[in-house]
Amino acid sequence: MEQPSGQAPRAALAARLATLKLGEAFEQDEIDTLAGYLLESAFPAGTVVIQEGRKANSLAFIEDGVVTIQKEDTGAPERHIIELSRDAVIGEIAFFDNAPRSATVVARTDVRLLVLTREDFDAMVEASPRLAIKILFCIGQVLSRRLRQVSGRFVGLLA
């Protein structure tokens, strides 16, 4: 994800965005606007999409495919955390805290992503603040669901 493939034609990108769960939260004119801020990126199976520890400031919505989230452990092989697929968001932690990537993401299958860089998000904030707020709420919902899942697992480990 560190090197997005480029910008697909905006209308085609908007049509694909509308088919994602993310698209359900927006009106068609908002989808059209949002498409102008997204880059398309594709990775073949087995490719590292995000490398833990690298500096980056983008997030991505999975349009197609499956990725594995892995966490490095000193002196041990990487540990599989979870698999994510269509409609999931990846890279959001570094997007918000501007710190190095917290995990490695590997394409388990061929993967197609819609990437939002921090720079493009900041431009969206200036040009379309209401749209930017809606994006933040969508990402916040994803983070809340993940935190609930992790909390549930943690409690299960303590029992």
PDB file of C-alpha atoms in Angstrom:
ATOM      1  CA  MET A   1       0.000   0.000   0.000  1.00  0.00           C
ATOM      2  CA  GLU A   2       3.003   2.233   0.303  1.00  0.00           C
ATOM      3  CA  GLN A   3       2.938   2.711  -3.501  1.00  0.00           C
ATOM      4  CA  PRO A   4      -0.644   3.122  -4.800  1.00  0.00           C
ATOM      5  CA  SER A   5      -1.089   2.003  -8.403  1.00  0.00           C
ATOM      6  CA  GLY A   6      -2.758   5.200  -9.485  1.00  0.00           C
ATOM      7  CA  GLN A   7      -6.027   6.902 -10.126  1.00  0.00           C
ATOM      8  CA  ALA A   8      -8.718   4.951 -11.943  1.00  0.00           C
ATOM      9  CA  PRO A   9     -11.251   6.977 -13.926  1.00  0.00           C
ATOM     10  CA  ARG A  10     -13.316   8.774 -11.286  1.00  0.00           C
ATOM     11  CA  ALA A  11     -16.742   7.566 -12.495  1.00  0.00           C
ATOM     12  CA  ALA A  12     -15.572   3.931 -12.526  1.00  0.00           C
ATOM     13  CA  LEU A  13     -14.061   4.295  -9.069  1.00  0.00           C
ATOM     14  CA  ALA A  14     -17.276   5.883  -7.772  1.00  0.00           C
ATOM     15  CA  ALA A  15     -19.343   3.005  -9.178  1.00  0.00           C
ATOM     16  CA  ARG A  16     -17.109   0.466  -7.423  1.00  0.00           C
ATOM     17  CA  LEU A  17     -17.099   2.479  -4.196  1.00  0.00           C
ATOM     18  CA  ALA A  18     -20.903   2.483  -4.213  1.00  0.00           C
ATOM     19  CA  THR A  19     -20.890  -1.337  -4.008  1.00  0.00           C
ATOM     20  CA  LEU A  20     -18.917  -1.355  -0.744  1.00  0.00           C
ATOM     21  CA  LYS A  21     -20.476  -1.090   2.715  1.00  0.00           C
ATOM     22  CA  LEU A  22     -18.683   2.235   2.982  1.00  0.00           C
ATOM     23  CA  GLY A  23     -20.714   3.460   0.016  1.00  0.00           C
ATOM     24  CA  GLU A  24     -23.967   2.718   1.847  1.00  0.00           C
ATOM     25  CA  ALA A  25     -23.248   5.573   4.254  1.00  0.00           C
ATOM     26  CA  PHE A  26     -23.124   8.195   1.505  1.00  0.00           C
ATOM     27  CA  GLU A  27     -25.357   9.839  -1.060  1.00  0.00           C
ATOM     28  CA  GLN A  28     -24.344   9.435  -4.715  1.00  0.00           C
ATOM     29  CA  ASP A  29     -22.912  12.968  -4.967  1.00  0.00           C
ATOM     30  CA  GLU A  30     -20.773  12.273  -1.878  1.00  0.00           C
ATOM     31  CA  ILE A  31     -19.552   9.003  -3.407  1.00  0.00           C
ATOM     32  CA  ASP A  32     -18.610  10.874  -6.570  1.00  0.00           C
ATOM     33  CA  THR A  33     -16.680  13.437  -4.527  1.00  0.00           C
ATOM     34  CA  LEU A  34     -15.001  10.807  -2.336  1.00  0.00           C
ATOM     35  CA  ALA A  35     -13.875   8.883  -5.430  1.00  0.00           C
ATOM     36  CA  GLY A  36     -11.809  11.922  -6.398  1.00  0.00           C
ATOM     37  CA  TYR A  37      -9.731  11.517  -3.240  1.00  0.00           C
ATOM     38  CA  LEU A  38      -9.066   7.778  -3.543  1.00  0.00           C
ATOM     39  CA  LEU A  39      -6.300   5.898  -5.322  1.00  0.00           C
ATOM     40  CA  GLU A  40      -6.580   2.336  -6.548  1.00  0.00           C
ATOM     41  CA  SER A  41      -3.912  -0.152  -5.570  1.00  0.00           C
ATOM     42  CA  ALA A  42      -3.640  -3.862  -6.401  1.00  0.00           C
ATOM     43  CA  PHE A  43      -1.398  -6.572  -4.973  1.00  0.00           C
ATOM     44  CA  PRO A  44      -0.918 -10.193  -6.043  1.00  0.00           C
ATOM     45  CA  ALA A  45      -1.282 -12.985  -3.474  1.00  0.00           C
ATOM     46  CA  GLY A  46       1.732 -13.287  -1.169  1.00  0.00           C
ATOM     47  CA  THR A  47       2.734  -9.628  -1.442  1.00  0.00           C
ATOM     48  CA  VAL A  48       3.403  -7.509   1.638  1.00  0.00           C
ATOM     49  CA  VAL A  49       0.893  -4.677   1.464  1.00  0.00           C
ATOM     50  CA  ILE A  50       1.937  -2.932   4.679  1.00  0.00           C
ATOM     51  CA  GLN A  51       5.198  -3.577   6.554  1.00  0.00           C
ATOM     52  CA  GLU A  52       5.244  -3.236  10.322  1.00  0.00           C
ATOM     53  CA  GLY A  53       7.565  -0.454  11.480  1.00  0.00           C
ATOM     54  CA  ARG A  54       7.500   1.516   8.224  1.00  0.00           C
ATOM     55  CA  LYS A  55       6.427   5.126   8.259  1.00  0.00           C
ATOM     56  CA  ALA A  56       3.273   5.767   6.249  1.00  0.00           C
ATOM     57  CA  ASN A  57       0.138   7.863   6.438  1.00  0.00           C
ATOM     58  CA  SER A  58      -2.572   6.185   4.422  1.00  0.00           C
ATOM     59  CA  LEU A  59      -5.421   3.800   5.006  1.00  0.00           C
ATOM     60  CA  ALA A  60      -7.229   1.554   2.576  1.00  0.00           C
ATOM     61  CA  PHE A  61     -10.643   0.035   2.078  1.00  0.00           C
ATOM     62  CA  ILE A  62     -10.490  -3.553   0.830  1.00  0.00           C
ATOM     63  CA  GLU A  63     -12.512  -3.749  -2.362  1.00  0.00           C
ATOM     64  CA  ASP A  64     -11.650  -7.330  -3.230  1.00  0.00           C
ATOM     65  CA  GLY A  65      -9.514 -10.126  -1.813  1.00  0.00           C
ATOM     66  CA  VAL A  66      -8.282 -11.323   1.565  1.00  0.00           C
ATOM     67  CA  VAL A  67      -5.382 -10.019   3.658  1.00  0.00           C
ATOM     68  CA  THR A  68      -3.715 -11.440   6.744  1.00  0.00           C
ATOM     69  CA  ILE A  69      -2.742  -9.121   9.573  1.00  0.00           C
ATOM     70  CA  GLN A  70       0.483 -10.254  11.256  1.00  0.00           C
ATOM     71  CA  LYS A  71       2.399  -8.968  14.244  1.00  0.00           C
ATOM     72  CA  GLU A  72       6.157  -9.315  14.576  1.00  0.00           C
ATOM     73  CA  ASP A  73       7.432 -10.820  17.803  1.00  0.00           C
ATOM     74  CA  THR A  74      11.089 -10.425  18.784  1.00  0.00           C
ATOM     75  CA  GLY A  75      12.913 -13.698  18.230  1.00  0.00           C
ATOM     76  CA  ALA A  76       9.823 -15.505  16.925  1.00  0.00           C
ATOM     77  CA  PRO A  77       8.066 -15.816  13.589  1.00  0.00           C
ATOM     78  CA  GLU A  78       5.302 -13.355  12.802  1.00  0.00           C
ATOM     79  CA  ARG A  79       2.029 -14.161  14.520  1.00  0.00           C
ATOM     80  CA  HIS A  80      -1.191 -14.275  12.550  1.00  0.00           C
ATOM     81  CA  ILE A  81      -3.728 -11.955  14.163  1.00  0.00           C
ATOM     82  CA  ILE A  82      -6.728 -11.933  11.836  1.00  0.00           C
ATOM     83  CA  GLU A  83      -7.827 -12.167   8.223  1.00  0.00           C
ATOM     84  CA  LEU A  84      -9.774  -9.309   6.672  1.00  0.00           C
ATOM     85  CA  SER A  85     -11.653  -9.154   3.392  1.00  0.00           C
ATOM     86  CA  ARG A  86     -13.999  -6.979   1.355  1.00  0.00           C
ATOM     87  CA  ASP A  87     -15.274  -3.873   3.156  1.00  0.00           C
ATOM     88  CA  ALA A  88     -12.572  -3.931   5.847  1.00  0.00           C
ATOM     89  CA  VAL A  89     -10.256  -0.994   6.531  1.00  0.00           C
ATOM     90  CA  ILE A  90      -6.491  -1.427   6.915  1.00  0.00           C
ATOM     91  CA  GLY A  91      -3.749   1.010   7.862  1.00  0.00           C
ATOM     92  CA  GLU A  92      -6.000   3.226   9.931  1.00  0.00           C
ATOM     93  CA  ILE A  93      -3.810   3.312  13.037  1.00  0.00           C
ATOM     94  CA  ALA A  94      -0.836   4.964  11.309  1.00  0.00           C
ATOM     95  CA  PHE A  95      -3.265   7.180   9.381  1.00  0.00           C
ATOM     96  CA  PHE A  96      -4.464   8.683  12.661  1.00  0.00           C
ATOM     97  CA  ASP A  97      -1.423   8.633  14.924  1.00  0.00           C
ATOM     98  CA  ASN A  98       1.283   9.316  12.295  1.00  0.00           C
ATOM     99  CA  ALA A  99       3.467   6.633  13.898  1.00  0.00           C
ATOM    100  CA  PRO A 100       5.114   3.689  12.124  1.00  0.00           C
ATOM    101  CA  ARG A 101       2.871   0.845  10.988  1.00  0.00           C
ATOM    102  CA  SER A 102       1.789  -1.330  13.929  1.00  0.00           C
ATOM    103  CA  ALA A 103       1.411  -4.604  11.987  1.00  0.00           C
ATOM    104  CA  THR A 104       2.270  -6.272   8.702  1.00  0.00           C
ATOM    105  CA  VAL A 105      -0.479  -6.885   6.149  1.00  0.00           C
ATOM    106  CA  VAL A 106       0.033  -9.624   3.557  1.00  0.00           C
ATOM    107  CA  ALA A 107      -2.214 -10.310   0.571  1.00  0.00           C
ATOM    108  CA  ARG A 108      -3.517 -13.858   1.046  1.00  0.00           C
ATOM    109  CA  THR A 109      -5.277 -13.648  -2.311  1.00  0.00           C
ATOM    110  CA  ASP A 110      -5.030 -11.071  -5.061  1.00  0.00           C
ATOM    111  CA  VAL A 111      -6.184  -7.844  -3.409  1.00  0.00           C
ATOM    112  CA  ARG A 112      -7.636  -4.607  -4.726  1.00  0.00           C
ATOM    113  CA  LEU A 113      -7.672  -1.576  -2.407  1.00  0.00           C
ATOM    114  CA  LEU A 114      -9.062   1.934  -2.446  1.00  0.00           C
ATOM    115  CA  VAL A 115      -6.442   4.067  -0.716  1.00  0.00           C
ATOM    116  CA  LEU A 116      -6.922   7.367   1.107  1.00  0.00           C
ATOM    117  CA  THR A 117      -3.739   9.244   1.974  1.00  0.00           C
ATOM    118  CA  ARG A 118      -3.579  11.669   4.859  1.00  0.00           C
ATOM    119  CA  GLU A 119      -2.758  14.465   2.416  1.00  0.00           C
ATOM    120  CA  ASP A 120      -5.877  13.728   0.373  1.00  0.00           C
ATOM    121  CA  PHE A 121      -7.947  13.478   3.546  1.00  0.00           C
ATOM    122  CA  ASP A 122      -6.638  16.881   4.672  1.00  0.00           C
ATOM    123  CA  ALA A 123      -7.602  18.308   1.264  1.00  0.00           C
ATOM    124  CA  MET A 124     -11.067  16.777   1.717  1.00  0.00           C
ATOM    125  CA  VAL A 125     -11.365  18.447   5.128  1.00  0.00           C
ATOM    126  CA  GLU A 126     -10.778  21.809   3.463  1.00  0.00           C
ATOM    127  CA  ALA A 127     -13.003  21.268   0.424  1.00  0.00           C
ATOM    128  CA  SER A 128     -15.761  19.023   1.841  1.00  0.00           C
ATOM    129  CA  PRO A 129     -15.695  19.080   5.652  1.00  0.00           C
ATOM    130  CA  ARG A 130     -19.060  17.307   6.047  1.00  0.00           C
ATOM    131  CA  LEU A 131     -17.839  14.447   3.863  1.00  0.00           C
ATOM    132  CA  ALA A 132     -14.617  14.213   5.887  1.00  0.00           C
ATOM    133  CA  ILE A 133     -16.627  13.997   9.111  1.00  0.00           C
ATOM    134  CA  LYS A 134     -18.743  11.187   7.661  1.00  0.00           C
ATOM    135  CA  ILE A 135     -15.580   9.303   6.695  1.00  0.00           C
ATOM    136  CA  LEU A 136     -14.253   9.715  10.235  1.00  0.00           C
ATOM    137  CA  PHE A 137     -17.473   8.310  11.686  1.00  0.00           C
ATOM    138  CA  CYS A 138     -17.331   5.302   9.339  1.00  0.00           C
ATOM    139  CA  ILE A 139     -13.740   4.580  10.343  1.00  0.00           C
ATOM    140  CA  GLY A 140     -14.629   5.167  14.002  1.00  0.00           C
ATOM    141  CA  GLN A 141     -17.323   2.490  13.741  1.00  0.00           C
ATOM    142  CA  VAL A 142     -14.765   0.051  12.335  1.00  0.00           C
ATOM    143  CA  LEU A 143     -12.360   0.821  15.168  1.00  0.00           C
ATOM    144  CA  SER A 144     -15.116   0.423  17.757  1.00  0.00           C
ATOM    145  CA  ARG A 145     -16.077  -3.010  16.381  1.00  0.00           C
ATOM    146  CA  ARG A 146     -12.444  -4.117  16.438  1.00  0.00           C
ATOM    147  CA  LEU A 147     -11.969  -2.884  20.000  1.00  0.00           C
ATOM    148  CA  ARG A 148     -15.071  -4.812  21.088  1.00  0.00           C
ATOM    149  CA  GLN A 149     -13.712  -7.968  19.426  1.00  0.00           C
ATOM    150  CA  VAL A 150     -10.315  -7.592  21.075  1.00  0.00           C
ATOM    151  CA  SER A 151     -11.926  -6.853  24.450  1.00  0.00           C
ATOM    152  CA  GLY A 152     -14.063  -9.973  24.115  1.00  0.00           C
ATOM    153  CA  ARG A 153     -11.028 -12.113  23.277  1.00  0.00           C
ATOM    154  CA  PHE A 154      -9.056 -10.628  26.149  1.00  0.00           C
ATOM    155  CA  VAL A 155     -11.832 -11.355  28.651  1.00  0.00           C
ATOM    156  CA  GLY A 156     -12.053 -14.892  27.242  1.00  0.00           C
ATOM    157  CA  LEU A 157      -8.333 -15.399  27.894  1.00  0.00           C
ATOM    158  CA  LEU A 158      -8.709 -14.255  31.495  1.00  0.00           C
ATOM    159  CA  ALA A 159     -11.633 -16.573  32.265  1.00  0.00           C
TER     160      ALA A 159
END
